[in-house]
Amino acid sequence: MARCIMVQGTMSGAGKSLLVTALCRIFRQDGLRVAPFKSQNMALNSFVTRDGLEMGRAQAAQAEAAGLEPDVRMNPILLKPSSDTGSQVIVLGEVRGQYAARDYFRQKRSLIPMIREAYESLAAENDVIVLEGAGSPVEINLKKDDIVNMGLAELVNAPVLLVGDIDRGGVFAQLYGTVALLEPQERARVVGTVINKFRGDVSLLQPGLETLESLTGVPVLGVVPYTQVEIDDEDSLSPRLQAASARRAVDIAAIRLPRISNFTDLTALERHPALGVRYVDRPERLGKPDLVILPGTKSTLADLDWLRRTGLADAILRLAQQDVPVLGICGGYQMLGQALSDPLGVEGGGERAGLGLLPCHTAFAAEKSRTQVRGAVAAAPFAGAEVEGYEIHMGRTDRLGGAPFCRLMDGREEGACAGSAFGTYLHGLFDSGRLTEKLADWLLARKGLPPQRASVPDRASFAGAQYDILADAVRKSLDMAAICRAMEEYDGN
């Protein structure tokens, strides 16, 4: 069976996912077969595997860093929040159903045999498994029947690295408080602490590190510098959704929907030097951009209602009347149509008028579409650009006029376009780079600007280079020898 190491954090956003990604890359660079594992992930950014199953986007990125095809065993449970108190529960890539939080917690223990089987099958195929926790291991109201932090570490007998985020402040309190709240047997699993996202002279931390080690009895195994890398984020805590946009020749406004999902579709745009993407959640911040994008959402009807309540719907329609292009992706595509109906109550039931920019009608269905697709864009400004991505959506959209956005390899016409409005279900549509280049040329030409000749790298090549940058920074800052010894020597006693 594989050796293992588990990364837990003092809080959500401490950098667990990136550290797991880095360790997967490091072990792969060292010639080991390595796989990531996160028993339960809560995120709206998901990925569809080659066999049409759904898993967390972060684990798909970690698999890529490890040189593996994404596999749902790496993330056997995915929770996709659909409200403040409920989530769609996906088990081994298949939708199990919609559950209120209380109902899901009642059945968690029944999922432990499946989690163990998924882990053990991965462990039988690899030399190393790098596990990731979720949130904090000392959310004491949730510790009963834990299946993702110390409960999982006990299940597979994993040593634990505890990561704190210095960028948010109070990192010594984070780490000491977390260790102090652990049960004695849990504390014994922590083989080292790691301080993440440090900026400055690490020697200035030394007195604090020594005190922390003295207080916790746990060695500090590294201080990881704040590292600028472009790696897919998994949820709405992403700094990308909070940061101000870079000022570039072309201004793209993406609507920051309350239940935004798969916003990583847009990260590829920023690899073009002419394109700046900013996220907008109120009409007064919209201005007059060169392109409006309505991204994906876990709850199309609820977010469409939100667009209308905030005044963003009217603001987008005014811009469309001024010939500002609008692109909808997945749920955003559904919103741009004439009407949406939910006869089965998949999203609460009822009917809504869409924004009316595309001649389409969407009817929600109980069955989720999940498939990887390839094709070429048919919409005139971008015609011929090859695209490759995946679909994840509930329901079917029928085009009643206009023209398709693209034609898929299997002969299907997909999406819709009418005037300067475009819609598609295709996630990852900009990953090949060619559509990004054509979009940039078109938007620059509309402003009377010459094209900025730039070869946008495909996502896989770009991501590979980013994984190497991250792995290099982490390898230099962690005591990898101590981590490897812990993996070899840890026996749970």
Coordinates of C-alpha atoms in Angstrom, one line a residue:
M1 CA 0.0 0.0 0.0
A2 CA 1.1 3.6 -0.6
R3 CA 2.7 5.8 1.9
C4 CA 0.6 8.9 2.7
I5 CA 0.7 12.4 4.1
M6 CA -2.4 14.5 5.0
V7 CA -2.6 18.3 4.7
Q8 CA -5.1 20.0 7.1
G9 CA -5.6 23.7 7.6
T10 CA -6.4 26.1 10.4
M11 CA -9.3 27.4 8.3
S12 CA -10.8 27.4 4.8
G13 CA -8.5 29.2 2.4
A14 CA -5.3 28.5 4.3
G15 CA -3.8 27.0 1.2
K16 CA -4.4 23.3 1.6
S17 CA -5.3 22.7 -2.0
L18 CA -2.2 24.5 -3.4
L19 CA 0.1 22.7 -0.9
V20 CA -1.4 19.3 -1.9
T21 CA -0.9 20.3 -5.6
A22 CA 2.7 21.2 -4.9
L23 CA 3.4 17.9 -3.1
C24 CA 1.8 15.9 -5.9
R25 CA 4.1 17.6 -8.4
I26 CA 7.2 17.2 -6.2
F27 CA 6.6 13.5 -5.7
R28 CA 6.0 13.1 -9.4
Q29 CA 9.2 14.9 -10.2
D30 CA 11.0 12.5 -7.9
G31 CA 9.8 9.6 -9.9
L32 CA 7.0 8.4 -7.6
R33 CA 3.5 7.4 -8.6
V34 CA 1.4 9.8 -6.6
A35 CA -2.4 10.6 -6.4
P36 CA -4.4 13.2 -4.5
F37 CA -7.4 12.3 -2.2
K38 CA -10.1 14.5 -0.6
S39 CA -12.9 12.4 0.8
Q40 CA -15.4 15.3 0.8
N41 CA -15.2 18.6 -1.0
M42 CA -17.7 21.4 -0.9
A43 CA -17.3 23.6 -4.0
L44 CA -19.2 24.9 -7.0
N45 CA -16.2 24.5 -9.3
S46 CA -16.4 21.0 -10.7
F47 CA -14.9 18.9 -13.5
V48 CA -16.3 16.1 -15.7
T49 CA -14.0 13.1 -16.2
R50 CA -13.5 11.3 -19.5
D51 CA -16.1 8.7 -18.4
G52 CA -18.7 11.4 -17.7
L53 CA -18.5 11.6 -13.9
E54 CA -18.3 14.7 -11.8
M55 CA -15.6 15.6 -9.2
G56 CA -14.0 18.7 -7.5
R57 CA -12.0 20.9 -9.8
A58 CA -9.2 21.2 -7.2
Q59 CA -8.7 17.4 -7.2
A60 CA -8.7 17.4 -11.0
A61 CA -5.9 20.0 -11.0
Q62 CA -4.0 18.0 -8.3
A63 CA -4.3 14.9 -10.5
E64 CA -3.0 16.9 -13.5
A65 CA 0.0 18.0 -11.3
A66 CA 0.6 14.4 -10.5
G67 CA 0.5 13.4 -14.2
L68 CA -2.7 11.4 -13.8
E69 CA -6.1 11.4 -15.5
P70 CA -8.7 12.8 -13.0
D71 CA -10.6 10.0 -11.3
V72 CA -13.6 10.3 -9.1
R73 CA -12.0 8.1 -6.5
M74 CA -9.8 11.1 -5.7
N75 CA -12.9 13.0 -4.5
P76 CA -15.6 10.4 -3.7
I77 CA -18.0 13.0 -2.2
L78 CA -18.7 16.4 -3.8
L79 CA -21.2 18.8 -2.2
K80 CA -22.4 21.6 -4.4
P81 CA -24.3 24.2 -2.3
S82 CA -27.6 25.2 -3.8
S83 CA -28.8 27.3 -0.8
D84 CA -27.5 28.5 2.6
T85 CA -28.8 25.2 4.1
G86 CA -28.7 22.6 1.4
S87 CA -26.5 21.0 -1.3
Q88 CA -26.6 18.7 -4.2
V89 CA -24.7 15.5 -3.0
I90 CA -22.5 13.8 -5.6
V91 CA -21.1 10.4 -4.7
L92 CA -18.4 8.8 -6.9
G93 CA -19.3 11.2 -9.7
E94 CA -23.1 10.5 -9.7
V95 CA -25.8 12.8 -8.2
R96 CA -27.2 11.2 -5.1
G97 CA -29.8 13.9 -4.5
Q98 CA -30.5 17.3 -3.0
Y99 CA -30.1 17.3 0.8
A100 CA -30.6 19.7 3.7
A101 CA -27.4 19.9 5.7
R102 CA -29.0 18.2 8.7
D103 CA -30.2 15.3 6.6
Y104 CA -26.8 14.9 5.0
F105 CA -25.0 14.8 8.3
R106 CA -27.3 12.0 9.5
Q107 CA -26.1 9.7 6.7
K108 CA -22.4 10.6 6.6
R109 CA -21.3 7.5 8.5
S110 CA -22.9 5.3 5.9
L111 CA -20.5 6.6 3.3
I112 CA -17.3 5.6 5.2
P113 CA -17.0 2.1 3.6
M114 CA -17.2 3.7 0.2
I115 CA -14.6 6.3 1.2
R116 CA -12.3 3.6 2.5
E117 CA -12.7 1.5 -0.7
A118 CA -11.9 4.5 -3.0
Y119 CA -8.8 5.3 -0.9
E120 CA -7.5 1.8 -0.8
S121 CA -8.0 1.2 -4.5
L122 CA -5.9 4.4 -5.2
A123 CA -3.4 3.3 -2.6
A124 CA -2.9 0.0 -4.3
E125 CA -2.0 1.7 -7.6
N126 CA 0.4 4.4 -6.3
D127 CA 3.4 4.9 -4.2
V128 CA 2.2 8.0 -2.4
I129 CA -1.3 9.4 -1.6
V130 CA -1.5 13.1 -0.6
L131 CA -4.7 13.7 1.3
E132 CA -6.4 17.0 1.8
G133 CA -8.7 18.0 4.7
A134 CA -11.5 20.6 4.6
G135 CA -12.0 23.7 6.6
S136 CA -10.5 23.2 10.1
P137 CA -10.1 19.9 12.0
V138 CA -11.4 21.6 15.2
E139 CA -14.8 22.8 14.1
I140 CA -15.9 21.2 17.3
N141 CA -19.6 21.4 16.5
L142 CA -19.0 19.2 13.4
K143 CA -16.4 16.8 14.7
K144 CA -18.8 14.0 15.5
D145 CA -18.7 11.5 12.6
D146 CA -16.0 13.5 10.8
I147 CA -15.0 11.9 7.5
V148 CA -12.7 14.6 6.0
N149 CA -10.2 15.8 8.7
M150 CA -9.0 13.8 11.7
G151 CA -11.7 11.2 11.2
L152 CA -10.2 10.4 7.7
A153 CA -6.7 10.6 9.1
E154 CA -7.6 7.9 11.6
L155 CA -9.4 5.8 9.0
V156 CA -6.3 5.5 6.8
N157 CA -3.7 6.1 9.6
A158 CA -2.2 9.2 8.0
P159 CA 0.3 11.6 9.5
V160 CA -0.8 15.2 9.3
L161 CA 0.8 18.5 8.3
L162 CA -1.1 21.5 9.8
V163 CA -1.1 24.7 7.6
G164 CA -1.8 28.2 8.8
D165 CA -2.2 31.3 6.6
I166 CA 0.0 34.2 7.7
D167 CA -1.5 36.5 5.0
R168 CA -4.7 36.8 7.0
G169 CA -2.8 37.6 10.3
G170 CA -2.7 35.8 13.6
V171 CA -1.0 32.7 12.2
F172 CA 0.6 31.7 15.6
A173 CA -2.8 31.9 17.3
Q174 CA -4.3 29.9 14.4
L175 CA -1.7 27.1 14.7
Y176 CA -1.5 27.0 18.5
G177 CA -5.2 27.2 19.0
T178 CA -5.9 24.4 16.5
V179 CA -3.3 22.1 18.1
A180 CA -4.7 22.9 21.6
L181 CA -8.2 22.0 20.6
L182 CA -7.3 18.6 19.2
E183 CA -7.8 15.5 21.2
P184 CA -4.6 13.9 22.5
Q185 CA -4.7 11.1 20.0
E186 CA -5.4 13.6 17.2
R187 CA -2.5 15.8 18.3
A188 CA -0.2 12.9 18.1
R189 CA -0.9 12.7 14.4
V190 CA 0.4 16.2 13.7
V191 CA 4.0 15.7 12.5
G192 CA 4.6 19.3 11.6
T193 CA 3.2 22.7 11.1
V194 CA 3.6 24.9 8.0
I195 CA 3.2 28.7 7.7
N196 CA 1.8 29.6 4.3
K197 CA 1.8 32.8 2.1
F198 CA 4.6 34.6 3.9
R199 CA 6.0 37.8 2.4
G200 CA 9.3 39.3 3.7
D201 CA 12.4 38.2 5.5
V202 CA 11.8 34.8 7.1
S203 CA 14.5 35.3 9.7
L204 CA 12.2 37.8 11.4
L205 CA 9.8 34.9 12.1
Q206 CA 12.4 32.8 13.9
P207 CA 11.6 33.9 17.5
G208 CA 7.9 33.2 16.9
L209 CA 8.7 29.8 15.3
E210 CA 10.7 28.7 18.3
T211 CA 7.9 29.8 20.7
L212 CA 5.3 28.0 18.6
E213 CA 7.3 24.8 18.6
S214 CA 7.8 25.1 22.4
L215 CA 4.0 25.6 23.0
T216 CA 2.8 22.9 20.7
G217 CA 5.6 20.3 20.9
V218 CA 5.3 20.1 17.1
P219 CA 8.1 21.1 14.7
V220 CA 7.7 23.9 12.1
L221 CA 8.6 22.2 8.9
G222 CA 8.5 25.2 6.6
V223 CA 7.5 28.7 5.8
V224 CA 6.1 28.9 2.3
P225 CA 6.4 32.2 0.5
Y226 CA 3.5 33.9 -1.1
T227 CA 3.9 32.6 -4.7
Q228 CA 2.2 34.1 -7.8
V229 CA 0.9 31.1 -9.7
E230 CA -2.2 30.7 -11.9
I231 CA -3.8 27.5 -10.8
D232 CA -7.5 26.8 -10.8
D233 CA -9.3 27.9 -7.7
E234 CA -12.1 25.9 -6.4
D235 CA -14.7 28.2 -4.7
S236 CA -15.9 31.7 -4.1
L237 CA -13.1 32.4 -1.6
S238 CA -10.8 32.7 -4.6
P239 CA -8.9 36.0 -4.5
R240 CA -9.5 36.3 -8.2
L241 CA -13.2 37.1 -7.5
Q242 CA -12.2 39.8 -5.0
A243 CA -9.3 41.5 -6.8
A244 CA -9.5 44.7 -8.9
S245 CA -8.9 44.0 -12.6
A246 CA -5.7 44.9 -14.4
R247 CA -6.2 47.8 -16.7
R248 CA -5.9 46.5 -20.3
A249 CA -7.1 47.5 -23.7
V250 CA -10.2 45.4 -23.5
D251 CA -12.5 45.6 -20.5
I252 CA -14.5 42.4 -19.7
A253 CA -17.1 42.5 -17.0
A254 CA -18.0 39.1 -15.5
I255 CA -21.1 39.1 -13.4
R256 CA -20.3 37.7 -9.9
L257 CA -23.4 35.7 -9.4
P258 CA -24.2 34.7 -5.7
R259 CA -23.9 31.0 -6.7
I260 CA -21.2 31.4 -9.4
S261 CA -19.7 28.1 -10.5
N262 CA -16.8 27.1 -12.8
F263 CA -15.6 30.7 -13.0
T264 CA -12.2 29.1 -13.9
D265 CA -13.7 29.2 -17.4
L266 CA -12.5 32.8 -17.5
T267 CA -9.0 32.6 -16.2
A268 CA -7.7 31.7 -19.6
L269 CA -8.8 35.1 -20.9
E270 CA -6.3 36.9 -18.7
R271 CA -3.4 35.1 -20.4
H272 CA -4.0 37.4 -23.4
P273 CA -2.2 40.7 -22.9
A274 CA -5.2 42.7 -24.3
L275 CA -7.9 41.3 -22.0
G276 CA -8.7 42.4 -18.5
V277 CA -11.4 40.6 -16.5
R278 CA -13.2 42.1 -13.5
Y279 CA -16.0 40.7 -11.5
V280 CA -19.1 42.9 -10.9
D281 CA -21.9 42.4 -8.4
R282 CA -23.8 45.7 -8.6
P283 CA -25.0 47.8 -11.5
E284 CA -23.1 51.0 -10.6
R285 CA -19.8 49.0 -11.0
L286 CA -20.7 47.7 -14.4
G287 CA -19.9 50.8 -16.4
K288 CA -19.7 50.3 -20.2
P289 CA -17.4 47.3 -20.7
D290 CA -16.4 45.9 -24.1
L291 CA -17.9 42.5 -23.2
V292 CA -20.3 41.2 -20.5
I293 CA -20.0 37.6 -19.4
L294 CA -22.7 35.8 -17.5
P295 CA -20.8 32.7 -16.1
G296 CA -22.1 29.4 -14.8
T297 CA -24.2 29.1 -11.6
K298 CA -25.4 26.2 -9.4
S299 CA -28.9 27.8 -9.2
T300 CA -29.9 29.5 -12.4
L301 CA -33.4 30.6 -11.4
A302 CA -32.3 32.0 -8.0
D303 CA -29.5 33.9 -9.6
L304 CA -31.7 35.2 -12.4
D305 CA -34.1 36.6 -9.7
W306 CA -31.0 38.2 -8.1
L307 CA -30.0 39.8 -11.3
R308 CA -33.4 41.4 -11.5
R309 CA -33.5 42.5 -7.8
T310 CA -30.1 44.2 -8.0
G311 CA -30.9 46.0 -11.3
L312 CA -28.1 44.2 -13.1
A313 CA -30.5 42.6 -15.5
D314 CA -31.8 46.0 -16.7
A315 CA -28.2 47.3 -16.9
I316 CA -27.1 44.3 -19.0
L317 CA -30.1 44.8 -21.3
R318 CA -29.3 48.5 -21.7
L319 CA -25.7 47.6 -22.7
A320 CA -27.0 45.1 -25.2
Q321 CA -29.2 47.7 -26.8
Q322 CA -26.0 49.8 -27.1
D323 CA -24.4 46.9 -29.0
V324 CA -22.2 45.7 -26.2
P325 CA -21.6 42.0 -26.7
V326 CA -22.9 39.6 -24.0
L327 CA -21.7 36.0 -23.6
G328 CA -23.5 33.4 -21.4
I329 CA -21.9 30.2 -20.3
C330 CA -24.0 27.3 -19.0
G331 CA -26.4 28.9 -16.4
G332 CA -25.6 32.3 -17.9
Y333 CA -26.6 30.9 -21.4
Q334 CA -29.9 29.7 -19.9
M335 CA -30.5 33.2 -18.5
L336 CA -30.0 34.9 -21.9
G337 CA -32.9 32.9 -23.4
Q338 CA -36.6 33.8 -23.8
A339 CA -38.0 31.6 -21.1
L340 CA -37.0 29.0 -18.4
S341 CA -39.3 26.4 -17.0
D342 CA -38.9 24.0 -14.1
P343 CA -41.8 21.6 -14.2
L344 CA -40.2 19.0 -11.9
G345 CA -39.1 21.4 -9.2
V346 CA -35.4 20.8 -9.8
E347 CA -34.6 24.4 -8.9
G348 CA -37.8 25.1 -6.8
G349 CA -40.3 25.0 -9.7
G350 CA -42.1 27.6 -11.7
E351 CA -41.3 29.6 -14.8
R352 CA -39.3 32.7 -15.5
A353 CA -38.8 35.0 -18.4
G354 CA -35.2 35.1 -19.5
L355 CA -33.3 38.2 -20.5
G356 CA -34.5 37.6 -24.1
L357 CA -31.2 38.2 -25.9
L358 CA -31.2 34.7 -27.4
P359 CA -34.0 32.8 -29.1
C360 CA -33.9 29.8 -26.7
H361 CA -36.1 28.1 -24.2
T362 CA -34.7 26.0 -21.3
A363 CA -36.6 23.3 -19.4
F364 CA -34.9 21.9 -16.3
A365 CA -34.8 18.1 -16.0
A366 CA -34.0 15.7 -13.2
E367 CA -31.1 14.1 -15.1
K368 CA -27.8 16.0 -15.2
S369 CA -25.8 16.2 -18.4
R370 CA -22.2 15.4 -17.9
T371 CA -19.9 14.9 -20.9
Q372 CA -16.6 15.9 -22.4
V373 CA -16.9 17.4 -25.9
R374 CA -14.8 18.7 -28.8
G375 CA -15.9 20.9 -31.7
A376 CA -15.3 24.2 -33.5
V377 CA -17.0 27.5 -33.1
A378 CA -19.6 28.4 -35.7
A379 CA -20.4 31.9 -34.6
A380 CA -19.2 34.3 -37.2
P381 CA -16.7 36.5 -35.3
F382 CA -14.9 33.4 -34.0
A383 CA -15.7 30.8 -36.7
G384 CA -13.2 27.9 -36.9
A385 CA -11.7 28.2 -33.5
E386 CA -11.4 24.7 -32.1
V387 CA -12.7 24.1 -28.6
E388 CA -12.5 21.3 -26.1
G389 CA -14.3 21.2 -22.8
Y390 CA -17.1 19.7 -20.9
E391 CA -20.8 20.1 -20.1
I392 CA -22.4 20.0 -16.6
H393 CA -26.0 21.2 -16.5
M394 CA -29.5 20.3 -15.5
G395 CA -32.0 20.5 -18.3
R396 CA -32.2 21.1 -22.0
T397 CA -32.1 24.3 -24.0
D398 CA -33.8 24.4 -27.4
R399 CA -32.7 27.0 -29.9
L400 CA -35.8 28.4 -31.6
G401 CA -34.0 30.6 -34.1
G402 CA -30.7 32.4 -34.7
A403 CA -27.6 30.2 -35.3
P404 CA -25.5 27.7 -33.2
F405 CA -22.5 28.9 -31.2
C406 CA -20.5 25.8 -32.2
R407 CA -20.7 22.5 -34.0
L408 CA -19.4 19.5 -32.0
M409 CA -17.4 16.5 -33.3
D410 CA -20.5 14.3 -33.0
G411 CA -22.4 16.5 -35.4
R412 CA -24.6 18.3 -32.8
E413 CA -25.2 22.0 -33.0
E414 CA -24.5 23.5 -29.6
G415 CA -25.4 26.9 -28.0
A416 CA -26.8 29.9 -29.8
C417 CA -25.9 33.3 -31.1
A418 CA -28.0 36.3 -32.3
G419 CA -26.5 39.6 -33.1
S420 CA -23.9 40.3 -30.4
A421 CA -25.3 37.8 -27.9
F422 CA -23.7 34.4 -27.6
G423 CA -24.5 31.4 -25.4
T424 CA -22.9 28.0 -24.8
Y425 CA -23.0 25.1 -22.3
L426 CA -19.3 24.5 -22.9
H427 CA -17.0 24.9 -19.9
G428 CA -13.4 25.3 -20.7
L429 CA -14.2 26.9 -24.0
F430 CA -11.2 29.3 -23.8
D431 CA -8.7 26.6 -22.7
S432 CA -7.3 25.8 -26.2
G433 CA -6.2 29.5 -26.6
R434 CA -7.5 29.9 -30.2
L435 CA -11.0 31.2 -29.2
T436 CA -9.3 33.6 -26.8
E437 CA -7.2 35.0 -29.6
K438 CA -10.1 35.4 -32.0
L439 CA -12.2 37.0 -29.2
A440 CA -9.4 39.5 -28.4
D441 CA -9.0 40.4 -32.1
W442 CA -12.7 41.0 -32.6
L443 CA -13.1 43.1 -29.4
L444 CA -10.0 45.2 -30.3
A445 CA -11.3 45.7 -33.8
R446 CA -14.6 46.9 -32.5
K447 CA -12.7 49.6 -30.6
G448 CA -10.7 50.6 -33.7
L449 CA -7.5 49.1 -32.2
P450 CA -5.1 46.9 -34.0
P451 CA -4.7 43.2 -33.0
Q452 CA -2.2 42.5 -30.3
R453 CA -0.4 39.5 -31.7
A454 CA -0.1 37.0 -28.9
S455 CA 0.1 33.3 -28.9
V456 CA -2.0 32.2 -26.0
P457 CA -0.8 28.9 -24.6
D458 CA -3.2 26.0 -24.3
R459 CA -4.4 25.4 -20.8
A460 CA -2.5 22.1 -20.3
S461 CA 0.9 23.6 -21.3
F462 CA 0.3 26.7 -19.2
A463 CA -0.8 24.7 -16.2
G464 CA 2.2 22.4 -16.3
A465 CA 4.6 25.3 -16.1
Q466 CA 2.6 26.8 -13.2
Y467 CA 2.7 23.4 -11.3
D468 CA 6.5 23.4 -11.7
I469 CA 6.8 27.0 -10.4
L470 CA 4.7 26.1 -7.4
A471 CA 6.6 22.9 -6.7
D472 CA 9.9 24.7 -6.9
A473 CA 8.8 27.3 -4.3
V474 CA 7.4 24.7 -1.9
R475 CA 10.4 22.3 -2.3
K476 CA 12.8 25.1 -1.3
S477 CA 10.8 26.1 1.7
L478 CA 9.6 22.8 3.3
D479 CA 11.8 20.2 5.1
M480 CA 10.9 17.5 2.5
A481 CA 13.3 15.1 4.2
A482 CA 11.4 15.4 7.5
I483 CA 8.1 14.9 5.6
C484 CA 9.3 11.8 3.9
R485 CA 10.7 10.4 7.2
A486 CA 7.3 11.0 8.8
M487 CA 5.6 9.1 5.9
E488 CA 8.0 6.2 6.3
E489 CA 8.1 6.0 10.1
Y490 CA 4.6 7.0 11.2
D491 CA 2.8 4.1 12.8
G492 CA -0.1 5.8 14.5
N493 CA 1.3 5.4 18.0

